[in-house]
Amino acid sequence: MLDIKNIHASINGKEVLKGLNLTFRPGEVHAIMGPNGSGKSTLAKVVAGHPEYQVTEGEIEYEVNFRKKDLKAMEAYERAREGIFLAFQYPVEVPGVSNIHLLHSAFNMVCKHQGVEEMSQGEFRKFIEKKCEMLELKPQFLDRSVNEGFSGGEKKKNEILQMAVLNPRVAVLDETDSGLDIDALKIVAGGINRLKNQENCIVLITHYQRLLQYVVPDYVHILSDGKIIKTGDKALALKLEEEGYDWLIKS
Amino acid sequence: MANQELATTNFQSLLETVLPFSGKVEASYRLNGLKNFSFPTKKEDDWRYSPTKSISGLKIESFHGKTFEDVLAPASTRDAIEVVFVNGFYSEKLSKLKGLYPDVRISIFKKALEENKIQPLEEKWFRALNQAFFENGVYLEIQKEVRLKTPIVIRHLTNTKARNFMASPRVFVRVLPFSSAEIVEIFEDGSTGEYFVNDICDFEVFPGAQIHHLRILNSSERSTHTGHMRFEMYRDSELNSCVLSTGGALSRTQVDVVLKEQGAQANLSGLNLLADVRKTENHVSVVHAAEGTISRQEFKSILTGSSHGVFQGKVNILPVAQKSVSEQLNKNLILGDKAHVDTKPQLDVGADDVKATHGATVGQLDPEEVFYLQTRGFSPGQSKSLICRGFALSILDTIKSKWICENVKNWLEQSVSTYTEGV
């Protein structure tokens, strides 16, 4: 459903992605691993449509209901409404905007765009409180300002809550495991597993193997210097954990 | 020096030449009271960023609007006592005083002055100007140990036909020991013409008393307003005050707080939503004059177009005011290419055992915040509105009175929506 072909992307004139190829199909879980500075977060931002990243070469083809779309031609919000989701490594604070207001507005916007019936405030509250239970978040959490004063764990859980609300087709989770203690990691992983289905594709960008113990990937890709240098299954992640990246990069 | 004389002369001659209501003799008599004060100039710290010339150049033909006939029927607030002023005159007829007695005593300010209940304080030119020209005014006294259940709304109206007048509303509120009250002042105009409001609203908050105060300045773009509030806070008294303004040709508010006795506390906040060429100034002065006093300030502005915001906040912690706490924050969100802000937090600490912080931020929208919201499906325009809405509505967190918060929320949400449409 998402076909990334020979993507070159730069920020402030510096090329970060240098001919990257990846294909994501429905029902799959992908893990993208790689050393610091290899281009993992850039890939996430390019897929989501960050305006500061320039795609200088290559294609990103997005297929929905047998219709192909050129993702590059769409703005970030259009991609979001079409089912592309990015969970941020560092979720941004939006002071004064309550979490439930953001979630409800976003939900209705996506519903409207996709031709699905919108939800009233009351209905939405019930719907979202169930999702909160899944992530062991108290209902009061919904009335706080978006990410303001949240703990690291709460911020990451909130990203998954937003994912649950937006119900994306392609979800790119950028280092969602970083900064989580083991309990929070298990809860977040549980949430991701619940949201995983045959219609969507989950892309886990991570530096470590530990999240992959709980959310088992079908494919593990190694990104280095802006390119995928190796693809394997979950065993590859384990090998990386033990031996580091050196053996791959040197060879 | 020449400029100062010119400004004073201009303003006074304008007042003297056209005074159809009270006549020249009375005008001169009133103006005598101003002789001991000099018209402010840009050399003075408080007026550095202010357009003094635009005030001295105002065309003023009377002390008030000529007719009261076409005053818009005051929009009354449910469950509230209403004290109504029209063009600066207190109107008992339009006021709704039911529920006032016996917890609150109300009388004409002028009478209270004559009975020596109040000592007027005119240390500055504009306060002296009000003292010279106010007509009746209102004196309110919240009785001892009263928890006032019904809030008081002081509504300042202008009639639609009046032009080129000067209104000088005057209010004094005395809150006796261990009582509490909610007071909302609303300045709205029917007039779209040029006019000048120079008001004073002073508070004396006695030991253990608590006051929740809100001032809404919702005036036309051609109005000029200089407002003065002074809060004298006695032992363990508490003030929560917020000023919301949409600006005007000039909307200048001076808030002076004196924390006179131990344990007195003042929480001050403000929000300005400025568009086009509107201008708002918040001048705040807090004096910590006793041990263990607390002051908190949070003032915010959003500016579009070519609007201009000024914040000058002075905190003075006197040597006696050990163990005092003072926080001050001014945040500005600039959205207009030509909009600008002058901000000057000032802290003068004479005691050594205090906690004092101050800071100011002036910035544009954070692109990462906009991108974050876009990835949640909000268009660039929607994202910006949402951020502004959040920035503005968080001022509600500073309002501790449930009644005030609930009643102002709709107005504020509506104002913010209208305001952010053009963002």
JSON list of N, CA, C and O in Angstrom, two decimals, chain B residues 157-199:
[
{"chain": "B", "resi": 157, "resn": "LEU", "atom": "N", "xyz": [-21.27, 51.79, 29.70]},
{"chain": "B", "resi": 157, "resn": "LEU", "atom": "CA", "xyz": [-21.82, 51.87, 28.35]},
{"chain": "B", "resi": 157, "resn": "LEU", "atom": "C", "xyz": [-21.58, 53.26, 27.76]},
{"chain": "B", "resi": 157, "resn": "LEU", "atom": "O", "xyz": [-21.41, 54.23, 28.48]},
{"chain": "B", "resi": 158, "resn": "THR", "atom": "N", "xyz": [-21.59, 53.30, 26.44]},
{"chain": "B", "resi": 158, "resn": "THR", "atom": "CA", "xyz": [-21.60, 54.61, 25.79]},
{"chain": "B", "resi": 158, "resn": "THR", "atom": "C", "xyz": [-22.78, 54.61, 24.84]},
{"chain": "B", "resi": 158, "resn": "THR", "atom": "O", "xyz": [-23.15, 53.57, 24.32]},
{"chain": "B", "resi": 159, "resn": "ASN", "atom": "N", "xyz": [-23.40, 55.77, 24.65]},
{"chain": "B", "resi": 159, "resn": "ASN", "atom": "CA", "xyz": [-24.53, 55.77, 23.73]},
{"chain": "B", "resi": 159, "resn": "ASN", "atom": "C", "xyz": [-24.05, 55.98, 22.31]},
{"chain": "B", "resi": 159, "resn": "ASN", "atom": "O", "xyz": [-22.96, 56.48, 22.05]},
{"chain": "B", "resi": 160, "resn": "THR", "atom": "N", "xyz": [-24.89, 55.52, 21.40]},
{"chain": "B", "resi": 160, "resn": "THR", "atom": "CA", "xyz": [-24.44, 55.39, 20.02]},
{"chain": "B", "resi": 160, "resn": "THR", "atom": "C", "xyz": [-24.17, 56.71, 19.32]},
{"chain": "B", "resi": 160, "resn": "THR", "atom": "O", "xyz": [-23.35, 56.78, 18.42]},
{"chain": "B", "resi": 161, "resn": "LYS", "atom": "N", "xyz": [-24.88, 57.76, 19.72]},
{"chain": "B", "resi": 161, "resn": "LYS", "atom": "CA", "xyz": [-24.73, 59.01, 18.98]},
{"chain": "B", "resi": 161, "resn": "LYS", "atom": "C", "xyz": [-23.60, 59.90, 19.50]},
{"chain": "B", "resi": 161, "resn": "LYS", "atom": "O", "xyz": [-23.19, 60.83, 18.82]},
{"chain": "B", "resi": 162, "resn": "ALA", "atom": "N", "xyz": [-23.16, 59.63, 20.70]},
{"chain": "B", "resi": 162, "resn": "ALA", "atom": "CA", "xyz": [-22.17, 60.51, 21.30]},
{"chain": "B", "resi": 162, "resn": "ALA", "atom": "C", "xyz": [-20.83, 60.41, 20.58]},
{"chain": "B", "resi": 162, "resn": "ALA", "atom": "O", "xyz": [-20.40, 59.35, 20.16]},
{"chain": "B", "resi": 163, "resn": "ARG", "atom": "N", "xyz": [-20.20, 61.55, 20.45]},
{"chain": "B", "resi": 163, "resn": "ARG", "atom": "CA", "xyz": [-18.89, 61.63, 19.79]},
{"chain": "B", "resi": 163, "resn": "ARG", "atom": "C", "xyz": [-18.00, 62.59, 20.57]},
{"chain": "B", "resi": 163, "resn": "ARG", "atom": "O", "xyz": [-18.50, 63.51, 21.21]},
{"chain": "B", "resi": 164, "resn": "ASN", "atom": "N", "xyz": [-16.74, 62.40, 20.45]},
{"chain": "B", "resi": 164, "resn": "ASN", "atom": "CA", "xyz": [-15.77, 63.38, 20.96]},
{"chain": "B", "resi": 164, "resn": "ASN", "atom": "C", "xyz": [-16.04, 63.82, 22.40]},
{"chain": "B", "resi": 164, "resn": "ASN", "atom": "O", "xyz": [-16.03, 65.01, 22.70]},
{"chain": "B", "resi": 165, "resn": "PHE", "atom": "N", "xyz": [-16.32, 62.88, 23.23]},
{"chain": "B", "resi": 165, "resn": "PHE", "atom": "CA", "xyz": [-16.54, 63.25, 24.63]},
{"chain": "B", "resi": 165, "resn": "PHE", "atom": "C", "xyz": [-15.50, 62.56, 25.51]},
{"chain": "B", "resi": 165, "resn": "PHE", "atom": "O", "xyz": [-14.82, 61.62, 25.07]},
{"chain": "B", "resi": 166, "resn": "MET", "atom": "N", "xyz": [-15.41, 63.06, 26.72]},
{"chain": "B", "resi": 166, "resn": "MET", "atom": "CA", "xyz": [-14.54, 62.40, 27.68]},
{"chain": "B", "resi": 166, "resn": "MET", "atom": "C", "xyz": [-15.40, 61.85, 28.81]},
{"chain": "B", "resi": 166, "resn": "MET", "atom": "O", "xyz": [-16.19, 62.59, 29.40]},
{"chain": "B", "resi": 167, "resn": "ALA", "atom": "N", "xyz": [-15.28, 60.58, 29.08]},
{"chain": "B", "resi": 167, "resn": "ALA", "atom": "CA", "xyz": [-16.02, 59.98, 30.19]},
{"chain": "B", "resi": 167, "resn": "ALA", "atom": "C", "xyz": [-15.04, 59.74, 31.33]},
{"chain": "B", "resi": 167, "resn": "ALA", "atom": "O", "xyz": [-13.92, 59.31, 31.09]},
{"chain": "B", "resi": 168, "resn": "SER", "atom": "N", "xyz": [-15.49, 60.03, 32.54]},
{"chain": "B", "resi": 168, "resn": "SER", "atom": "CA", "xyz": [-14.61, 59.83, 33.71]},
{"chain": "B", "resi": 168, "resn": "SER", "atom": "C", "xyz": [-15.31, 59.01, 34.78]},
{"chain": "B", "resi": 168, "resn": "SER", "atom": "O", "xyz": [-15.68, 59.51, 35.83]},
{"chain": "B", "resi": 169, "resn": "PRO", "atom": "N", "xyz": [-15.50, 57.72, 34.51]},
{"chain": "B", "resi": 169, "resn": "PRO", "atom": "CA", "xyz": [-16.17, 56.89, 35.52]},
{"chain": "B", "resi": 169, "resn": "PRO", "atom": "C", "xyz": [-15.27, 56.72, 36.74]},
{"chain": "B", "resi": 169, "resn": "PRO", "atom": "O", "xyz": [-14.05, 56.67, 36.62]},
{"chain": "B", "resi": 170, "resn": "ARG", "atom": "N", "xyz": [-15.92, 56.61, 37.88]},
{"chain": "B", "resi": 170, "resn": "ARG", "atom": "CA", "xyz": [-15.15, 56.48, 39.12]},
{"chain": "B", "resi": 170, "resn": "ARG", "atom": "C", "xyz": [-15.81, 55.46, 40.03]},
{"chain": "B", "resi": 170, "resn": "ARG", "atom": "O", "xyz": [-17.00, 55.56, 40.32]},
{"chain": "B", "resi": 171, "resn": "VAL", "atom": "N", "xyz": [-15.02, 54.49, 40.46]},
{"chain": "B", "resi": 171, "resn": "VAL", "atom": "CA", "xyz": [-15.56, 53.45, 41.35]},
{"chain": "B", "resi": 171, "resn": "VAL", "atom": "C", "xyz": [-14.58, 53.23, 42.49]},
{"chain": "B", "resi": 171, "resn": "VAL", "atom": "O", "xyz": [-13.36, 53.27, 42.29]},
{"chain": "B", "resi": 172, "resn": "PHE", "atom": "N", "xyz": [-15.12, 53.03, 43.66]},
{"chain": "B", "resi": 172, "resn": "PHE", "atom": "CA", "xyz": [-14.28, 52.64, 44.79]},
{"chain": "B", "resi": 172, "resn": "PHE", "atom": "C", "xyz": [-14.95, 51.45, 45.48]},
{"chain": "B", "resi": 172, "resn": "PHE", "atom": "O", "xyz": [-16.13, 51.49, 45.76]},
{"chain": "B", "resi": 173, "resn": "VAL", "atom": "N", "xyz": [-14.18, 50.40, 45.68]},
{"chain": "B", "resi": 173, "resn": "VAL", "atom": "CA", "xyz": [-14.74, 49.21, 46.34]},
{"chain": "B", "resi": 173, "resn": "VAL", "atom": "C", "xyz": [-13.96, 48.94, 47.62]},
{"chain": "B", "resi": 173, "resn": "VAL", "atom": "O", "xyz": [-12.73, 48.82, 47.60]},
{"chain": "B", "resi": 174, "resn": "ARG", "atom": "N", "xyz": [-14.67, 48.88, 48.70]},
{"chain": "B", "resi": 174, "resn": "ARG", "atom": "CA", "xyz": [-14.02, 48.56, 49.97]},
{"chain": "B", "resi": 174, "resn": "ARG", "atom": "C", "xyz": [-14.55, 47.19, 50.42]},
{"chain": "B", "resi": 174, "resn": "ARG", "atom": "O", "xyz": [-15.76, 47.00, 50.52]},
{"chain": "B", "resi": 175, "resn": "VAL", "atom": "N", "xyz": [-13.63, 46.28, 50.63]},
{"chain": "B", "resi": 175, "resn": "VAL", "atom": "CA", "xyz": [-14.03, 44.93, 51.02]},
{"chain": "B", "resi": 175, "resn": "VAL", "atom": "C", "xyz": [-13.63, 44.75, 52.48]},
{"chain": "B", "resi": 175, "resn": "VAL", "atom": "O", "xyz": [-12.45, 44.67, 52.81]},
{"chain": "B", "resi": 176, "resn": "LEU", "atom": "N", "xyz": [-14.62, 44.70, 53.35]},
{"chain": "B", "resi": 176, "resn": "LEU", "atom": "CA", "xyz": [-14.35, 44.65, 54.79]},
{"chain": "B", "resi": 176, "resn": "LEU", "atom": "C", "xyz": [-13.84, 43.26, 55.21]},
{"chain": "B", "resi": 176, "resn": "LEU", "atom": "O", "xyz": [-13.97, 42.30, 54.45]},
{"chain": "B", "resi": 177, "resn": "PRO", "atom": "N", "xyz": [-13.26, 43.15, 56.41]},
{"chain": "B", "resi": 177, "resn": "PRO", "atom": "CA", "xyz": [-12.55, 41.92, 56.79]},
{"chain": "B", "resi": 177, "resn": "PRO", "atom": "C", "xyz": [-13.36, 40.63, 56.60]},
{"chain": "B", "resi": 177, "resn": "PRO", "atom": "O", "xyz": [-14.56, 40.58, 56.85]},
{"chain": "B", "resi": 178, "resn": "PHE", "atom": "N", "xyz": [-12.65, 39.64, 56.14]},
{"chain": "B", "resi": 178, "resn": "PHE", "atom": "CA", "xyz": [-13.14, 38.26, 56.02]},
{"chain": "B", "resi": 178, "resn": "PHE", "atom": "C", "xyz": [-14.37, 38.11, 55.13]},
{"chain": "B", "resi": 178, "resn": "PHE", "atom": "O", "xyz": [-15.17, 37.22, 55.31]},
{"chain": "B", "resi": 179, "resn": "SER", "atom": "N", "xyz": [-14.51, 39.02, 54.19]},
{"chain": "B", "resi": 179, "resn": "SER", "atom": "CA", "xyz": [-15.61, 38.85, 53.24]},
{"chain": "B", "resi": 179, "resn": "SER", "atom": "C", "xyz": [-15.02, 38.48, 51.89]},
{"chain": "B", "resi": 179, "resn": "SER", "atom": "O", "xyz": [-13.82, 38.56, 51.69]},
{"chain": "B", "resi": 180, "resn": "SER", "atom": "N", "xyz": [-15.89, 38.07, 50.98]},
{"chain": "B", "resi": 180, "resn": "SER", "atom": "CA", "xyz": [-15.39, 37.77, 49.64]},
{"chain": "B", "resi": 180, "resn": "SER", "atom": "C", "xyz": [-16.41, 38.19, 48.61]},
{"chain": "B", "resi": 180, "resn": "SER", "atom": "O", "xyz": [-17.62, 38.15, 48.86]},
{"chain": "B", "resi": 181, "resn": "ALA", "atom": "N", "xyz": [-15.93, 38.60, 47.44]},
{"chain": "B", "resi": 181, "resn": "ALA", "atom": "CA", "xyz": [-16.84, 39.07, 46.40]},
{"chain": "B", "resi": 181, "resn": "ALA", "atom": "C", "xyz": [-16.25, 38.84, 45.02]},
{"chain": "B", "resi": 181, "resn": "ALA", "atom": "O", "xyz": [-15.03, 38.74, 44.84]},
{"chain": "B", "resi": 182, "resn": "GLU", "atom": "N", "xyz": [-17.17, 38.74, 44.05]},
{"chain": "B", "resi": 182, "resn": "GLU", "atom": "CA", "xyz": [-16.77, 38.62, 42.65]},
{"chain": "B", "resi": 182, "resn": "GLU", "atom": "C", "xyz": [-17.22, 39.88, 41.94]},
{"chain": "B", "resi": 182, "resn": "GLU", "atom": "O", "xyz": [-18.41, 40.24, 41.99]},
{"chain": "B", "resi": 183, "resn": "ILE", "atom": "N", "xyz": [-16.28, 40.56, 41.30]},
{"chain": "B", "resi": 183, "resn": "ILE", "atom": "CA", "xyz": [-16.62, 41.83, 40.64]},
{"chain": "B", "resi": 183, "resn": "ILE", "atom": "C", "xyz": [-16.11, 41.82, 39.20]},
{"chain": "B", "resi": 183, "resn": "ILE", "atom": "O", "xyz": [-14.93, 41.55, 38.94]},
{"chain": "B", "resi": 184, "resn": "VAL", "atom": "N", "xyz": [-17.03, 42.08, 38.28]},
{"chain": "B", "resi": 184, "resn": "VAL", "atom": "CA", "xyz": [-16.67, 42.10, 36.87]},
{"chain": "B", "resi": 184, "resn": "VAL", "atom": "C", "xyz": [-16.94, 43.49, 36.32]},
{"chain": "B", "resi": 184, "resn": "VAL", "atom": "O", "xyz": [-18.03, 44.03, 36.49]},
{"chain": "B", "resi": 185, "resn": "GLU", "atom": "N", "xyz": [-15.97, 44.08, 35.67]},
{"chain": "B", "resi": 185, "resn": "GLU", "atom": "CA", "xyz": [-16.18, 45.38, 35.01]},
{"chain": "B", "resi": 185, "resn": "GLU", "atom": "C", "xyz": [-16.19, 45.15, 33.50]},
{"chain": "B", "resi": 185, "resn": "GLU", "atom": "O", "xyz": [-15.29, 44.49, 32.97]},
{"chain": "B", "resi": 186, "resn": "ILE", "atom": "N", "xyz": [-17.18, 45.68, 32.85]},
{"chain": "B", "resi": 186, "resn": "ILE", "atom": "CA", "xyz": [-17.25, 45.52, 31.40]},
{"chain": "B", "resi": 186, "resn": "ILE", "atom": "C", "xyz": [-17.33, 46.89, 30.74]},
{"chain": "B", "resi": 186, "resn": "ILE", "atom": "O", "xyz": [-18.22, 47.68, 31.04]},
{"chain": "B", "resi": 187, "resn": "PHE", "atom": "N", "xyz": [-16.40, 47.17, 29.86]},
{"chain": "B", "resi": 187, "resn": "PHE", "atom": "CA", "xyz": [-16.45, 48.41, 29.07]},
{"chain": "B", "resi": 187, "resn": "PHE", "atom": "C", "xyz": [-16.83, 48.02, 27.64]},
{"chain": "B", "resi": 187, "resn": "PHE", "atom": "O", "xyz": [-16.07, 47.36, 26.95]},
{"chain": "B", "resi": 188, "resn": "GLU", "atom": "N", "xyz": [-18.04, 48.44, 27.26]},
{"chain": "B", "resi": 188, "resn": "GLU", "atom": "CA", "xyz": [-18.49, 48.13, 25.91]},
{"chain": "B", "resi": 188, "resn": "GLU", "atom": "C", "xyz": [-18.92, 49.43, 25.27]},
{"chain": "B", "resi": 188, "resn": "GLU", "atom": "O", "xyz": [-19.38, 50.32, 25.97]},
{"chain": "B", "resi": 189, "resn": "ASP", "atom": "N", "xyz": [-18.84, 49.53, 23.96]},
{"chain": "B", "resi": 189, "resn": "ASP", "atom": "CA", "xyz": [-19.37, 50.75, 23.42]},
{"chain": "B", "resi": 189, "resn": "ASP", "atom": "C", "xyz": [-20.43, 50.59, 22.36]},
{"chain": "B", "resi": 189, "resn": "ASP", "atom": "O", "xyz": [-20.42, 49.67, 21.57]},
{"chain": "B", "resi": 190, "resn": "GLY", "atom": "N", "xyz": [-21.36, 51.52, 22.41]},
{"chain": "B", "resi": 190, "resn": "GLY", "atom": "CA", "xyz": [-22.35, 51.65, 21.37]},
{"chain": "B", "resi": 190, "resn": "GLY", "atom": "C", "xyz": [-21.79, 52.62, 20.34]},
{"chain": "B", "resi": 190, "resn": "GLY", "atom": "O", "xyz": [-22.08, 52.53, 19.16]},
{"chain": "B", "resi": 191, "resn": "SER", "atom": "N", "xyz": [-20.97, 53.54, 20.82]},
{"chain": "B", "resi": 191, "resn": "SER", "atom": "CA", "xyz": [-20.44, 54.56, 19.94]},
{"chain": "B", "resi": 191, "resn": "SER", "atom": "C", "xyz": [-19.29, 54.01, 19.10]},
{"chain": "B", "resi": 191, "resn": "SER", "atom": "O", "xyz": [-18.45, 53.28, 19.59]},
{"chain": "B", "resi": 192, "resn": "THR", "atom": "N", "xyz": [-19.30, 54.37, 17.83]},
{"chain": "B", "resi": 192, "resn": "THR", "atom": "CA", "xyz": [-18.18, 53.97, 17.00]},
{"chain": "B", "resi": 192, "resn": "THR", "atom": "C", "xyz": [-17.30, 55.18, 16.70]},
{"chain": "B", "resi": 192, "resn": "THR", "atom": "O", "xyz": [-16.32, 55.09, 15.99]},
{"chain": "B", "resi": 193, "resn": "GLY", "atom": "N", "xyz": [-17.71, 56.31, 17.28]},
{"chain": "B", "resi": 193, "resn": "GLY", "atom": "CA", "xyz": [-16.94, 57.53, 17.05]},
{"chain": "B", "resi": 193, "resn": "GLY", "atom": "C", "xyz": [-15.75, 57.61, 17.99]},
{"chain": "B", "resi": 193, "resn": "GLY", "atom": "O", "xyz": [-15.53, 56.74, 18.83]},
{"chain": "B", "resi": 194, "resn": "GLU", "atom": "N", "xyz": [-15.00, 58.67, 17.83]},
{"chain": "B", "resi": 194, "resn": "GLU", "atom": "CA", "xyz": [-13.87, 58.88, 18.73]},
{"chain": "B", "resi": 194, "resn": "GLU", "atom": "C", "xyz": [-14.37, 59.32, 20.08]},
{"chain": "B", "resi": 194, "resn": "GLU", "atom": "O", "xyz": [-15.24, 60.19, 20.17]},
{"chain": "B", "resi": 195, "resn": "TYR", "atom": "N", "xyz": [-13.85, 58.75, 21.12]},
{"chain": "B", "resi": 195, "resn": "TYR", "atom": "CA", "xyz": [-14.14, 59.26, 22.45]},
{"chain": "B", "resi": 195, "resn": "TYR", "atom": "C", "xyz": [-13.04, 58.80, 23.38]},
{"chain": "B", "resi": 195, "resn": "TYR", "atom": "O", "xyz": [-12.21, 57.97, 23.03]},
{"chain": "B", "resi": 196, "resn": "PHE", "atom": "N", "xyz": [-13.08, 59.34, 24.57]},
{"chain": "B", "resi": 196, "resn": "PHE", "atom": "CA", "xyz": [-11.99, 59.10, 25.51]},
{"chain": "B", "resi": 196, "resn": "PHE", "atom": "C", "xyz": [-12.57, 58.71, 26.87]},
{"chain": "B", "resi": 196, "resn": "PHE", "atom": "O", "xyz": [-13.42, 59.42, 27.41]},
{"chain": "B", "resi": 197, "resn": "VAL", "atom": "N", "xyz": [-12.16, 57.56, 27.38]},
{"chain": "B", "resi": 197, "resn": "VAL", "atom": "CA", "xyz": [-12.57, 57.15, 28.72]},
{"chain": "B", "resi": 197, "resn": "VAL", "atom": "C", "xyz": [-11.35, 57.19, 29.61]},
{"chain": "B", "resi": 197, "resn": "VAL", "atom": "O", "xyz": [-10.30, 56.65, 29.27]},
{"chain": "B", "resi": 198, "resn": "ASN", "atom": "N", "xyz": [-11.48, 57.86, 30.73]},
{"chain": "B", "resi": 198, "resn": "ASN", "atom": "CA", "xyz": [-10.38, 57.93, 31.68]},
{"chain": "B", "resi": 198, "resn": "ASN", "atom": "C", "xyz": [-10.94, 57.51, 33.03]},
{"chain": "B", "resi": 198, "resn": "ASN", "atom": "O", "xyz": [-11.52, 58.31, 33.75]},
{"chain": "B", "resi": 199, "resn": "ASP", "atom": "N", "xyz": [-10.83, 56.23, 33.34]},
{"chain": "B", "resi": 199, "resn": "ASP", "atom": "CA", "xyz": [-11.54, 55.75, 34.53]},
{"chain": "B", "resi": 199, "resn": "ASP", "atom": "C", "xyz": [-10.59, 55.41, 35.68]},
{"chain": "B", "resi": 199, "resn": "ASP", "atom": "O", "xyz": [-9.40, 55.15, 35.49]}
]
